Protein backbone atom coordinates (compact mmCIF):
# COMPACT_ATOMS: atom_id res chain seq x y z
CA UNK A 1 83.77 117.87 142.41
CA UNK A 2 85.48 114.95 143.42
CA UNK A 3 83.60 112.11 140.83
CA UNK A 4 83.59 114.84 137.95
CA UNK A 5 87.46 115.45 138.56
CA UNK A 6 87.58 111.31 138.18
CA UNK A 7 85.03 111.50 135.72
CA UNK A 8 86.87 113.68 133.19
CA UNK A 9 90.17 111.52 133.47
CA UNK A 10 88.42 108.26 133.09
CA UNK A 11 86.95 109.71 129.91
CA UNK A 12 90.49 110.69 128.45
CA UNK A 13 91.41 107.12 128.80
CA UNK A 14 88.84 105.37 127.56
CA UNK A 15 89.39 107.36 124.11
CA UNK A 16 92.81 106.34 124.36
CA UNK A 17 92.08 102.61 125.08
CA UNK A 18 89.60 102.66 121.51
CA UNK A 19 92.15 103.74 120.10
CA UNK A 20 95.02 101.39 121.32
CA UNK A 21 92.63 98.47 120.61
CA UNK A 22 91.31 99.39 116.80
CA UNK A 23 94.37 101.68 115.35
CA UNK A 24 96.84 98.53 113.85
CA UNK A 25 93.32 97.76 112.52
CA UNK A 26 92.63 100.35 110.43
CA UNK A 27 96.18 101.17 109.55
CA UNK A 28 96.42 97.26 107.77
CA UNK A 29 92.83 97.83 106.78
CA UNK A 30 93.54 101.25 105.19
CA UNK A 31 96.78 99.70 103.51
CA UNK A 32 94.25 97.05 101.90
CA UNK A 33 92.15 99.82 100.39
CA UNK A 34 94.92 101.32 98.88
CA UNK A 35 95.89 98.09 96.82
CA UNK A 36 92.08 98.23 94.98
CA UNK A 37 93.86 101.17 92.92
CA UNK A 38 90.29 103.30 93.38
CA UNK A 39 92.36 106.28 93.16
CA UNK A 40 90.50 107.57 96.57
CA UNK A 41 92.74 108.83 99.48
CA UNK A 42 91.69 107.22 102.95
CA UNK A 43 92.24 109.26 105.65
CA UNK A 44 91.29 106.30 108.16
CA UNK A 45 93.79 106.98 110.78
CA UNK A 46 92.67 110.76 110.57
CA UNK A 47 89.03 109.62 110.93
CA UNK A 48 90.61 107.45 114.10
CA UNK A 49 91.47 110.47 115.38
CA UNK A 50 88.50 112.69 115.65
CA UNK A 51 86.64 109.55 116.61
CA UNK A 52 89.24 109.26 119.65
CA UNK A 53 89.29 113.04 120.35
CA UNK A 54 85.35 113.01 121.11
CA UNK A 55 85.17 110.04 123.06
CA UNK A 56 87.76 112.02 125.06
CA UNK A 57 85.71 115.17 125.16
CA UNK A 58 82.68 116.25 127.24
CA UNK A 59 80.54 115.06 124.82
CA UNK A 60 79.75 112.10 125.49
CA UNK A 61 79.18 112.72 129.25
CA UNK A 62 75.94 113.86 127.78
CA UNK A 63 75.15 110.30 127.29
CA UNK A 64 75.85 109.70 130.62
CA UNK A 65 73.74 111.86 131.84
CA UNK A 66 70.74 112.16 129.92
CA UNK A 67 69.06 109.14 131.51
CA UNK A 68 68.72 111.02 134.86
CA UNK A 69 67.00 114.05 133.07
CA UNK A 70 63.00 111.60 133.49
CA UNK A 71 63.97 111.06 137.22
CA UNK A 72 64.65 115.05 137.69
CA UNK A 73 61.48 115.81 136.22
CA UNK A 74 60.13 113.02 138.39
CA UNK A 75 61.34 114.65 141.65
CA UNK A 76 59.52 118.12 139.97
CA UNK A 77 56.49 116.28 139.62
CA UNK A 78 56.31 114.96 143.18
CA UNK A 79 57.30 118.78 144.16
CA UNK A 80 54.07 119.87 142.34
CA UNK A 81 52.34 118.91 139.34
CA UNK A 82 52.70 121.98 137.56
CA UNK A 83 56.00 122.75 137.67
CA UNK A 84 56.31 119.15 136.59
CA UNK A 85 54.71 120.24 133.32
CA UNK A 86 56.13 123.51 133.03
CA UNK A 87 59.57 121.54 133.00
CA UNK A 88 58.44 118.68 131.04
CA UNK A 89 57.48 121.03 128.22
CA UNK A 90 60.49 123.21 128.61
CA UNK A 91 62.66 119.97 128.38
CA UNK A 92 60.78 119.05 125.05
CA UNK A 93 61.19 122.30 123.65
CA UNK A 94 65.05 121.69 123.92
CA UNK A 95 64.85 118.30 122.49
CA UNK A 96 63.12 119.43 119.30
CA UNK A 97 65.66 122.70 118.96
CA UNK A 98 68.57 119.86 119.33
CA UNK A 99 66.64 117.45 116.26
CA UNK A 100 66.67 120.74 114.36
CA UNK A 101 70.15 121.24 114.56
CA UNK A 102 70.66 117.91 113.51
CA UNK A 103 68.24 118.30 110.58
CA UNK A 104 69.53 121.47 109.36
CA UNK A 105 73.37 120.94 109.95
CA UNK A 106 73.82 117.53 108.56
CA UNK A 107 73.76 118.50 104.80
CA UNK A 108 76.16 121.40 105.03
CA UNK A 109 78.43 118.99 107.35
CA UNK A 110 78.77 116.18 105.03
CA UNK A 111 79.59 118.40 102.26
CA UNK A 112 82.19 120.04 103.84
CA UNK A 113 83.69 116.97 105.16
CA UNK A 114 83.69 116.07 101.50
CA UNK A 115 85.11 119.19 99.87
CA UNK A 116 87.79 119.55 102.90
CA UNK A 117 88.93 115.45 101.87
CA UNK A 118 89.10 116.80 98.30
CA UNK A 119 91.38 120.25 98.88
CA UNK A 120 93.43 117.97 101.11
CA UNK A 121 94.10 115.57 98.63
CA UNK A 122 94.66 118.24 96.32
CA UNK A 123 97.42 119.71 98.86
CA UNK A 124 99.44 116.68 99.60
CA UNK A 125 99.70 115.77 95.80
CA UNK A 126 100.92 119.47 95.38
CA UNK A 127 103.43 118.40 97.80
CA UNK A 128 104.54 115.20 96.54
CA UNK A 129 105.04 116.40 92.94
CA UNK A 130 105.95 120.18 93.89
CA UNK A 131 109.24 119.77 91.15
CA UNK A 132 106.93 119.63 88.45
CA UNK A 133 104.63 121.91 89.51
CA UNK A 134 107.70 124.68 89.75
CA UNK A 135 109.34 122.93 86.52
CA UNK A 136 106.51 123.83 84.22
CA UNK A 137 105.11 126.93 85.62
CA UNK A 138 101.80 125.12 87.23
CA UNK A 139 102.28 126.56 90.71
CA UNK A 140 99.65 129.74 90.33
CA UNK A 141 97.18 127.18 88.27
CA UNK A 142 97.15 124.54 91.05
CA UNK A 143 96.89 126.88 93.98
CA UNK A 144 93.85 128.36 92.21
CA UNK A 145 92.63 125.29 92.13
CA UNK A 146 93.32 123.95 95.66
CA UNK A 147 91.66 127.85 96.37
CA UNK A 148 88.34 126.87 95.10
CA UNK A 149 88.43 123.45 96.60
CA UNK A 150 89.56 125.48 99.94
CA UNK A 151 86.64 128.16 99.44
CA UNK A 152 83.72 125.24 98.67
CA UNK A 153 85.12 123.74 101.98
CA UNK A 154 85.41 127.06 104.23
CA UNK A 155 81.46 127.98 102.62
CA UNK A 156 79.93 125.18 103.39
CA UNK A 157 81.57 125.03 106.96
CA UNK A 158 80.41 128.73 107.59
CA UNK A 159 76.70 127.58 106.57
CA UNK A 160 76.75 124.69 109.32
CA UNK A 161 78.47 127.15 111.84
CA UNK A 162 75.60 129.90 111.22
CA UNK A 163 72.79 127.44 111.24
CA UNK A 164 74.20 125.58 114.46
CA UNK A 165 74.88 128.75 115.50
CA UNK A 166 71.86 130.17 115.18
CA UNK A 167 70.08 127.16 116.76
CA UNK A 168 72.36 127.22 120.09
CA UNK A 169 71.39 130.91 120.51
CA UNK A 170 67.84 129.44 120.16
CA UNK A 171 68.58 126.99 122.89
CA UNK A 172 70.05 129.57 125.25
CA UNK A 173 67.13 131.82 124.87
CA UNK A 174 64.64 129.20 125.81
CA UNK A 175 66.57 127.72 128.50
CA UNK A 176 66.71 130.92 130.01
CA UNK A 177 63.59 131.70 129.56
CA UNK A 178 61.98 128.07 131.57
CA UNK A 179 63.95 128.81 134.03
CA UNK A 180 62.67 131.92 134.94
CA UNK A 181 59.02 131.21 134.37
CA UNK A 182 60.13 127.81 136.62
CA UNK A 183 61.01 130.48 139.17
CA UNK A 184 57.86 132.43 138.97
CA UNK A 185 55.43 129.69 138.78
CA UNK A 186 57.27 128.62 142.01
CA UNK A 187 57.14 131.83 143.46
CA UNK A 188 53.04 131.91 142.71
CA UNK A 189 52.70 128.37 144.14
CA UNK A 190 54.89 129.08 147.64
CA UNK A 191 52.45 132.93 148.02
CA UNK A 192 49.89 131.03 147.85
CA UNK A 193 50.84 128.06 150.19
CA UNK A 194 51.14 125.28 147.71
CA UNK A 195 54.50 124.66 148.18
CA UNK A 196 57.17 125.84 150.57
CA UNK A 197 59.45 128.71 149.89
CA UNK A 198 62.68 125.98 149.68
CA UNK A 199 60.87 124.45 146.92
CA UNK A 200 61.20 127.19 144.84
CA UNK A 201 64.92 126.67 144.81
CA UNK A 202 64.94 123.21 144.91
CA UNK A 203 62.60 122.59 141.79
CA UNK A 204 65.02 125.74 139.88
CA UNK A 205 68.26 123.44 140.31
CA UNK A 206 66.77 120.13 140.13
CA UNK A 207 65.36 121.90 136.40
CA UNK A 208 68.76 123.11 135.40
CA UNK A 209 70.49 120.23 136.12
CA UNK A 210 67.30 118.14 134.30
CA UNK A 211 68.37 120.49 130.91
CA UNK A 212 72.12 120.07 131.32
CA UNK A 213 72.25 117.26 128.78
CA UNK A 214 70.16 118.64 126.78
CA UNK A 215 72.17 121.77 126.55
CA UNK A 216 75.64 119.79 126.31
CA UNK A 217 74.03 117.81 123.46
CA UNK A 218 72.85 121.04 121.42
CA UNK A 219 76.87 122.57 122.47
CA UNK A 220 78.46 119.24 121.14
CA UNK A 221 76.31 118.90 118.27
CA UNK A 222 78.77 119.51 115.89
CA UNK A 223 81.36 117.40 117.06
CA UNK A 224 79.02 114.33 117.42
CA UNK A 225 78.54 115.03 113.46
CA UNK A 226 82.10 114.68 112.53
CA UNK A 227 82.73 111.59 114.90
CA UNK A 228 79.21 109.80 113.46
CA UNK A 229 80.85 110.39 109.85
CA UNK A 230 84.59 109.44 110.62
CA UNK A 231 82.67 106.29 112.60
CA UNK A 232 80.59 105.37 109.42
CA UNK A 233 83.86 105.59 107.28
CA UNK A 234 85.52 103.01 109.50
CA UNK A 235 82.72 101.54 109.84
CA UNK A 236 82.68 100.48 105.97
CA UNK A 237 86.59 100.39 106.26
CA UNK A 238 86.44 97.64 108.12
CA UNK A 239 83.69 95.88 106.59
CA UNK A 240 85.36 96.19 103.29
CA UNK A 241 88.22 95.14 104.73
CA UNK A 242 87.92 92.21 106.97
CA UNK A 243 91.07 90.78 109.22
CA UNK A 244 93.14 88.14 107.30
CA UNK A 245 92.68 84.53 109.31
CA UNK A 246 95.67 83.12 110.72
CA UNK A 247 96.79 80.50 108.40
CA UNK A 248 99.26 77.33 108.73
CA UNK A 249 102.91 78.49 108.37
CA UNK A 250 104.78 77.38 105.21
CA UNK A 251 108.32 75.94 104.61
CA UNK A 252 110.14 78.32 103.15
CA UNK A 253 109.98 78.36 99.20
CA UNK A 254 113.00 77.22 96.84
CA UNK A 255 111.42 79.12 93.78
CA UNK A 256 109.26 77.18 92.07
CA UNK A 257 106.77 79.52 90.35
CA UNK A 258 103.74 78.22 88.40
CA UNK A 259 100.92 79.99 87.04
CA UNK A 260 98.12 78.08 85.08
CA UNK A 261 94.85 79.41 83.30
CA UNK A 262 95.01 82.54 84.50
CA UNK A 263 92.85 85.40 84.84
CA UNK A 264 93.21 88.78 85.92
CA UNK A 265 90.38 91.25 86.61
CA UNK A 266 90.93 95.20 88.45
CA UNK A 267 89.72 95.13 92.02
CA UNK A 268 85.96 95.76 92.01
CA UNK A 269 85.38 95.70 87.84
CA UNK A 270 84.10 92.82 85.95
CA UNK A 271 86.84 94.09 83.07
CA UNK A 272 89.67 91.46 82.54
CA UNK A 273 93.03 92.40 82.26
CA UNK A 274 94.64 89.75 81.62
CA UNK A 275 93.63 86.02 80.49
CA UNK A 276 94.99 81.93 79.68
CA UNK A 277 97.92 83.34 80.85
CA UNK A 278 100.10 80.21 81.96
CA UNK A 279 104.26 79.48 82.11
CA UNK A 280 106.43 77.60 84.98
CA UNK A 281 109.77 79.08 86.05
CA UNK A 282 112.64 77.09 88.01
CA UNK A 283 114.75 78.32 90.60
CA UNK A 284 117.82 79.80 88.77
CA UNK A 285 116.13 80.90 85.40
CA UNK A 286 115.01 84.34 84.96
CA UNK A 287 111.99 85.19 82.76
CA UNK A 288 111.50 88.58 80.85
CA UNK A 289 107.83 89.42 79.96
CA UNK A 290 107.36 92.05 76.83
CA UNK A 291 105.10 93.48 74.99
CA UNK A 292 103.40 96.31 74.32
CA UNK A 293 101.99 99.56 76.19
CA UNK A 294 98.81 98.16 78.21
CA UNK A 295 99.59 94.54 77.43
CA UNK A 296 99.01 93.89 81.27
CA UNK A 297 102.49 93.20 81.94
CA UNK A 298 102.32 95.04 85.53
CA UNK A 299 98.98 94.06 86.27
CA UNK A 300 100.54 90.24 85.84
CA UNK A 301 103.41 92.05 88.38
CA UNK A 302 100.54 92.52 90.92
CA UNK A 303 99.17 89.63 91.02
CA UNK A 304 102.54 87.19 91.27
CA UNK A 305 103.23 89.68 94.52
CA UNK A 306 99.74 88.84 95.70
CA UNK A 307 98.40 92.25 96.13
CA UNK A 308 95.53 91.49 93.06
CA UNK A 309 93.59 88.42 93.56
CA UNK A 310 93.12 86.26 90.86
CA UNK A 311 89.62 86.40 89.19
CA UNK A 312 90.24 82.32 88.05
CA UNK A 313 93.51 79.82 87.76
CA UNK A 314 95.85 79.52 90.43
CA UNK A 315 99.19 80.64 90.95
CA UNK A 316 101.58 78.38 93.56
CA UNK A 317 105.29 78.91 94.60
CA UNK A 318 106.67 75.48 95.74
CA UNK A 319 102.97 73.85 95.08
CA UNK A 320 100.73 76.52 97.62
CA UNK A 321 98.77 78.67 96.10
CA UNK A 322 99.39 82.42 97.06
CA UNK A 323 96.28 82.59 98.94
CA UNK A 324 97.53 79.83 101.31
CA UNK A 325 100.43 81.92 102.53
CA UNK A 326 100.12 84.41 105.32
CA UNK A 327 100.61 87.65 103.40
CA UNK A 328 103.51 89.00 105.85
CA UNK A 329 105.22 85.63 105.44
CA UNK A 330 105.05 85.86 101.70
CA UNK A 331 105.96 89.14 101.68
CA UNK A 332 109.35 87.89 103.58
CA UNK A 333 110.23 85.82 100.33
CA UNK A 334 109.51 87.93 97.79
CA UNK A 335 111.68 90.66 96.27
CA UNK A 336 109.61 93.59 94.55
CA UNK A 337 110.95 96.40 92.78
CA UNK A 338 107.75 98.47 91.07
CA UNK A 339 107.96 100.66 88.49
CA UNK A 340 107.10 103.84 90.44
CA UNK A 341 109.77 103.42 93.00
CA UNK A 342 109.07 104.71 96.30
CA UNK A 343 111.58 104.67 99.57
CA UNK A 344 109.92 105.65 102.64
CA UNK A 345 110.70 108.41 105.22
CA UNK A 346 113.98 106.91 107.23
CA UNK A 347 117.62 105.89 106.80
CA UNK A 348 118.63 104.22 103.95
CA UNK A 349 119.79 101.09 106.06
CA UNK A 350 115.93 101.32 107.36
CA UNK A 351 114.91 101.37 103.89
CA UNK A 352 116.53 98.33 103.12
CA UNK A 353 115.91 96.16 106.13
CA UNK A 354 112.13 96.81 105.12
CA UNK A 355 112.58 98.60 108.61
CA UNK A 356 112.37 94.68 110.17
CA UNK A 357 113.75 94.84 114.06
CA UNK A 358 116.78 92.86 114.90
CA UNK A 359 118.41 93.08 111.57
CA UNK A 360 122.70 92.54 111.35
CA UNK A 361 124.26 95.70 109.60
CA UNK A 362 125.94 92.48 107.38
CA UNK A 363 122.99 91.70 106.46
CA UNK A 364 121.58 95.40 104.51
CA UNK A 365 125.35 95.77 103.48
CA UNK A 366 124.95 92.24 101.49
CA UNK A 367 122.00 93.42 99.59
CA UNK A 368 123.31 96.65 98.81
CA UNK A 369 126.21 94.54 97.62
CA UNK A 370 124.01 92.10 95.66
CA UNK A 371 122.18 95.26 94.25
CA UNK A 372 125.96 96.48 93.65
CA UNK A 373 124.67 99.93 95.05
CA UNK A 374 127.64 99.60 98.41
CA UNK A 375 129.50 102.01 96.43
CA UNK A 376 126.87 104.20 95.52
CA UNK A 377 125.74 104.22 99.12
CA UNK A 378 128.51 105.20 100.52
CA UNK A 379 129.10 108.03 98.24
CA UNK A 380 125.85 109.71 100.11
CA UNK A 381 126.18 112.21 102.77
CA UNK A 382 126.03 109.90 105.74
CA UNK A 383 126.18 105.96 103.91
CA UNK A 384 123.65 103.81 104.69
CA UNK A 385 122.85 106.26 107.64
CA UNK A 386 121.46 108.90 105.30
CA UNK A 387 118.21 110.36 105.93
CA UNK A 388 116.15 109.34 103.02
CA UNK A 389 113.35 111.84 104.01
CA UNK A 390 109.46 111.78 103.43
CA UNK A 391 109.80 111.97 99.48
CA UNK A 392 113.29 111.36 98.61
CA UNK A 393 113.67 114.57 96.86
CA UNK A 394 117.35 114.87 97.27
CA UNK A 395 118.48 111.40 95.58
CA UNK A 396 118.46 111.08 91.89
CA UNK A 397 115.96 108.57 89.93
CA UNK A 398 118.68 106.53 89.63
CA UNK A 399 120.08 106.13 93.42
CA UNK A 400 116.29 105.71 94.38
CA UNK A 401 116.39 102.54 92.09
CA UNK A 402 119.58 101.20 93.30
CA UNK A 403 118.59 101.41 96.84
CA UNK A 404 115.08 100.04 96.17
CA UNK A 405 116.98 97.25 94.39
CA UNK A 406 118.62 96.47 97.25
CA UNK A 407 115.85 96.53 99.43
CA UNK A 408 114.42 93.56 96.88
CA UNK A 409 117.36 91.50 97.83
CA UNK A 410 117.32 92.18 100.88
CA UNK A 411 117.65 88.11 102.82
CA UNK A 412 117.63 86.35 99.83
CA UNK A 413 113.65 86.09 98.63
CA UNK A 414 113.41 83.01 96.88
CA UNK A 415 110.86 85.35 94.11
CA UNK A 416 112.46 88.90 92.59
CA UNK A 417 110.09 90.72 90.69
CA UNK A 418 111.32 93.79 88.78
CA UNK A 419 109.17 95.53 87.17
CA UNK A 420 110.75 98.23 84.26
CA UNK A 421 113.80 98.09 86.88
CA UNK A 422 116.44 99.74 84.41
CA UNK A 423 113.68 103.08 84.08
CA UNK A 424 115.74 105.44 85.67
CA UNK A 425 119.07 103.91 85.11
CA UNK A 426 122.65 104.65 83.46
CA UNK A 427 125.01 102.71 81.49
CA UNK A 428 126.56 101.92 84.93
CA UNK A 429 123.10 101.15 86.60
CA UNK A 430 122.63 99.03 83.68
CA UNK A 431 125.94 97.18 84.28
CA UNK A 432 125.02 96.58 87.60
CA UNK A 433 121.31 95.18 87.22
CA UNK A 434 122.99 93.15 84.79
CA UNK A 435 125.25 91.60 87.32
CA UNK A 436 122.73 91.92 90.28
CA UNK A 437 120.33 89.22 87.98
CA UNK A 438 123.44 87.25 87.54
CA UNK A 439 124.03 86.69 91.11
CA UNK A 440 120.61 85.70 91.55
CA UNK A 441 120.78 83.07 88.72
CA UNK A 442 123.81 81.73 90.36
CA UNK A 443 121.92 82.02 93.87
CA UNK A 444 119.10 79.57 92.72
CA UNK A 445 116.36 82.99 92.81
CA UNK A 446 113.60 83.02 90.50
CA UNK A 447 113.69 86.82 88.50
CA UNK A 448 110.54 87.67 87.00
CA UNK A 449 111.61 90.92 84.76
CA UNK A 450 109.51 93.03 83.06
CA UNK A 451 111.42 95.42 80.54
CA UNK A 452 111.23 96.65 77.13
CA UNK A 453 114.91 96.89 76.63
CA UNK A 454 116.50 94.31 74.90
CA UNK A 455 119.74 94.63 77.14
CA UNK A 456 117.81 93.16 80.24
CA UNK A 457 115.89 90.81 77.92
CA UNK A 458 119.54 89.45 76.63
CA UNK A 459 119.84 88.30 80.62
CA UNK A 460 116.62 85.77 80.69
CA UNK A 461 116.33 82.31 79.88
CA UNK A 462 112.64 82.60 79.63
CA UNK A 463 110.36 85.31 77.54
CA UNK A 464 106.71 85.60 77.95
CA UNK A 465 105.00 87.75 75.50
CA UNK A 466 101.77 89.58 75.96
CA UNK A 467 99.25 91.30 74.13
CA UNK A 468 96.10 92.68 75.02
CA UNK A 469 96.28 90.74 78.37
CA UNK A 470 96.52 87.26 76.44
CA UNK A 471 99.77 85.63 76.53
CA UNK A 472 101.22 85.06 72.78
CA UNK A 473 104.16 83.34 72.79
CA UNK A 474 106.63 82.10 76.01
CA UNK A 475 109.40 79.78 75.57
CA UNK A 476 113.25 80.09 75.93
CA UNK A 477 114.28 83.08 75.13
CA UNK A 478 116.24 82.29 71.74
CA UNK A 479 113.26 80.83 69.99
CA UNK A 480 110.63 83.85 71.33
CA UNK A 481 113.12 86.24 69.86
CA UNK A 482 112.37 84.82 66.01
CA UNK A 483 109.22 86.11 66.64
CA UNK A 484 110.93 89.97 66.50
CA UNK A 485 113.31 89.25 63.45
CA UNK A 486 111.82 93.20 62.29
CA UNK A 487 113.67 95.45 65.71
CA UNK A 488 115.26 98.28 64.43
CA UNK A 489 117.80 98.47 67.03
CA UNK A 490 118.79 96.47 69.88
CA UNK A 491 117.67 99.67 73.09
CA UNK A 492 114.02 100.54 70.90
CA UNK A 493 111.56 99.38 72.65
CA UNK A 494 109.10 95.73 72.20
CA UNK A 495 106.07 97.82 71.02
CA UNK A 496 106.22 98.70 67.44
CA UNK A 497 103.18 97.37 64.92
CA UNK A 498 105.39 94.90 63.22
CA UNK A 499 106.44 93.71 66.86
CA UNK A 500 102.86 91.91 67.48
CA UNK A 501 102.67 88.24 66.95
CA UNK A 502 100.08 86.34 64.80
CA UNK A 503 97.53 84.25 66.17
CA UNK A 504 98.65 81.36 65.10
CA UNK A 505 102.33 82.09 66.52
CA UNK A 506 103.47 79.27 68.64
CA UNK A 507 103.84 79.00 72.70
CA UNK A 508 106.25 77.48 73.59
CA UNK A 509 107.25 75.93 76.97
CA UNK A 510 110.38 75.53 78.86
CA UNK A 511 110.47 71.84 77.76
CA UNK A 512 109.82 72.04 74.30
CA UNK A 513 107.35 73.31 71.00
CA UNK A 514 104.00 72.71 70.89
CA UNK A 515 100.85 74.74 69.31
C-alpha cells in the first residue's frame, strides 16, 4: 500500500514535469502556426493538456506493469502446467478483446476529435464576433449551425462509447469467467493430489494480478486514444515548427530600411504575392504605399515585420538582413499597428508596455503621449489602469486604435509600420496620427504607412505604388502624385480604374528619375 501510495504521487509529477519542460514550446510553436494564415485553429496547449492529464492518470501504470504479466504466468507454469495454459490462453483472450477495441474505436475517435475541434471553433468565433451576430439577426442561424457541428460530435462520441463499451463488458465477462475455471481446474488438480490445496489460491491471485494490466489497458483505452492523437498533433507541431537558433545579438538599428528584388509568396503556396518590389527609406522620412484592393500592400506589411519570409531578395535594417535578427530582439525595434487591431486581455498600461516586466509608468505615459491618446486614456473608467478585457468590447474602434498606436511607440522602435492606421478614426484621431507621424519624423523613426487616404499620404516624403503585387512607381511623394492628376476628391480612395499606372510609368528613387 505503501509503494502504490508513492507510486500514484510520483505519477502526478511526472505529468507535471512534461509539461513544465515542453509547454513555452508549444505555446511559441503554436504562435508560429498561426502566422502561416492556414485559417486552422491550434488547440496545442489544449492537446498539452490531455497529454499531461494521462501521464498523470492510472493509465500508464499499465505500462508499468504489463512486463510482470510473462513472469506471473511463469510462476503458474512452475505451479502446474495446466493451469499455466489455462492462464496463458485466458491472458490472450484479453489481449485480442483489447486490439479490438482499438480496431473498432479508433475511427469513431478521430472523427469526433475532429468534429468537436470544428463546433469549438465554431463557438469561440460566435464569441468573438457575438455584436454582429445580434446586429443582423444571425444568432438562431449560427447556433443551428454550431448544433449540427455539436450533434456530429456528440454521435460519433456515443458510437466509440457503445463500441468500447460493449468491448469492456466483453472483457469483464471473460475475465470472470478464467478465473473461475482457474479455480476449478485447481480445485480438480489439488482432489486429485497434483497440487496442494494452497495452490489453488495461490495460482487464482497470482492470475488476477497476471490480467490486471490487461484489464487497466482495455479500462484506459479510451484515454490512451485521445493522448496518442493530441501526441501526434504536437508531434507535427513541433516538427513544423522547429526552435529558432540563438543568433549573435545586434546593435540596435538607426532606421535604415532597404528592400531589393523582392519577392513575396503565402506561407506554404507556390502563388506570389508580391514581386521586383525594391525602395530604401532613411531614418526621418516616412513612406506611404497605395494602391489598389489586393495590390499586396499588407502582405508587403508582413513581411517588413518579419512574420512572412521572403520567397527571394533580401530585406536589411541597418545592413542585416531580417533573418539575422533574433525575432524577440527585432520585435523590440519595431512598431506595428495592423489593420485588424487587436489589444489583449489586461490593463491598458499592460497593453502598451507589450506586457514587458520592469517597465517605468513614464515610459507607457510617453507613448500614449507620442500616440497623443494621454487624454483619451484618461478619459476611461480607470486611465491607463482600465481593464481592457478578453475582446475589448467596451472601447470604441477608435480608442482601440489610439491605444494600439501607442503600444507601436511604445520605447522608441527605430521601424513604425501602420498599416490602414486612420480605419477607425475621427477628424480628431486623424489630427492626432497626423501629429503622432510628425514626432516620429522629427525623432529620426522610419514610418512605413499604408493608407488610401490622401490626408495621411499628404504626411510622407516617400510613395510606393503597387499593383497586382508589382511595384509601379516609388519616388518622392510630389512627383508619384502626377501619376493621379484624375482623383476626384482629396478623402476617395487610391483605387479607381483611371488610378492605375501604365507600364511604362516611371520609378523613381529617393535620389532621382530613372526608367
Amino acid at each position: 500500500g505503501t509503494l502504490e501510495f508513492v507510486r500514484s504521487r510520483l505519477i502526478v509529477r511526472m505529468g507535471l514535469e512534461v509539461d513544465q519542460r515542453i509547454s513555452s514550446r508549444i505555446f511559441e510553436a503554436s504562435l508560429r502556426h498561426g502566422l502561416a494564415g492556414t485559417g486552422q485553429s491550434n488547440h496545442a496547449l489544449r492537446e498539452l493538456d490531455q497529454l499531461r492529464q494521462f501521464i498523470a492518470s492510472p493509465g500508464p501504470l499499465t505500462f508499468f506493469d504489463a512486463p510482470w504479466t510473462p513472469i506471473y504466468l511463469l510462476v503458474i507454469f512452475l505451479t502446474h502446467w495446466a493451469l499455466g495454459i489455462t492462464a496463458t490462453i485466458g491472458t490472450l483472450i484479453l489481449l485480442c478483446i483489447a486490439w479490438m477495441s482499438e480496431n473498432r474505436s479508433r475511427d469513431p475517435q478521430i472523427e469526433a476529435g475532429v468534429s468537436s475541434a470544428r463546433a469549438l471553433e465554431l463557438a469561440e468565433t460566435g464569441q468573438r464576433n457575438a455584436e454582429a451576430l445580434t446586429a443582423m439577426g444571425m444568432v438562431q442561424a449560427y447556433r443551428a449551425r454550431w448544433e449540427r457541428a455539436n450533434a456530429e460530435t456528440l454521435s460519433w462520441q456515443l458510437l466509440a462509447s457503445d463500441r468500447l463499451g460493449g468491448m469492456t463488458a466483453l472483457s469483464k465477462t471473460c475475465k470472470l469467467l478464467f478465473q473461475s475455471l482457474m479455480l476449478a481446474i485447481a480445485a480438480y488438480l489439488a482432489l486429485s493430489g497434483s497440487i496442494s490445496a494452497g495452490a489453488i489460491v495461490a495460482a487464482t491471485i497470482i492470475f488476477g494480478r497476471a490480467l490486471a494490466p490487461v484489464d487497466q489497458a482495455i479500462g484506459h483505452w479510451r484515454q490512451f486514444l485521445k493522448t496518442r492523437t493530441s501526441y501526434t498533433k504536437l508531434d507535427a507541431l513541433l516538427s513544423s515548427q522547429p526552435p529558432e537558433p540563438k543568433k549573435t545579438a545586434l546593435p540596435a538599428p538607426q532606421g535604415h530600411l532597404s528592400v531589393s528584388s523582392l519577392r513575396v509568396g503565402a506561407p506554404h503556396s507556390r502563388q506570389i504575392i508580391l514581386a521586383n518590389i525594391s525602395f530604401k527609406i532613411s531614418p526621418g522620412q516616412v513612406l506611404a504605399v497605395i494602391g489598389p484592393s489586393a495590390s499586396g500592400k499588407s502582405t508587403l506589411v508582413r513581411t517588413l515585420v518579419g512574420m512572412w519570409k521572403p520567397t527571394s531578395g533580401t530585406i536589411t535594417l541597418d545592413g542585416a538582413r531580417l533573418d539575422q535578427w533574433d525575432n524577440e530582439e527585432l520585435g523590440k525595434h519595431i512598431g506595428y499597428l495592423p489593420q485588424s487591431v487587436e489589444l489583449f486581455s489586461g490593463s491598458v498600461k499592460e497593453n502598451i508596455a507589450r506586457f514587458s516586466e520592469n517597465v517605468h509608468d513614464n515610459e507607457v505615459v510617453e507613448a500614449a503621449k507620442q500616440a497623443h491618446a494621454h487624454e483619451l486614456i484618461l478619459e476611461l473608467p480607470d486611465g491607463y489602469d482600465t481593464q481592457v478585457g478578453p475582446y475589448a468590447t467596451h472601447l470604441s474602434g477608435g480608442q482601440r486604435q489610439r491605444i494600439a498606436l501607442a503600444r507601436a511607440m511604445f520605447r522608441h522602435p527605430a521601424l513604425v509600420i501602420l498599416d490602414e492606421p486612420n480605419a477607425n478614426l475621427d477628424r480628431v484621431g486623424d489630427v492626432a496620427l497626423a501629429s503622432a507621424i510628425d514626432g516620429c519624423r522629427k525623432r529620426g523613426q522610419v514610418v512605413v504607412l499604408v493608407s488610401h487616404r490622401v490626408q495621411a499620404i499628404g504626411k510622407a516624403d516617400l510613395l510606393l505604388y503597387l499593383d497586382q503585387g508589382v511595384q509601379r512607381a516609388f519616388g518622392p511623394r510630389e512627383q508619384i502624385m502626377k501619376l493621379f492628376q484624375n482623383e476626384a476628391a482629396s478623402d476617395a480612395p487610391l483605387n479607381a480604374p483611371n488610378e492605375r499606372a501604365k507600364p511604362s510609368a516611371p520609378t523613381v528613387p529617393s535620389g532621382g528619375a530613372s526608367k
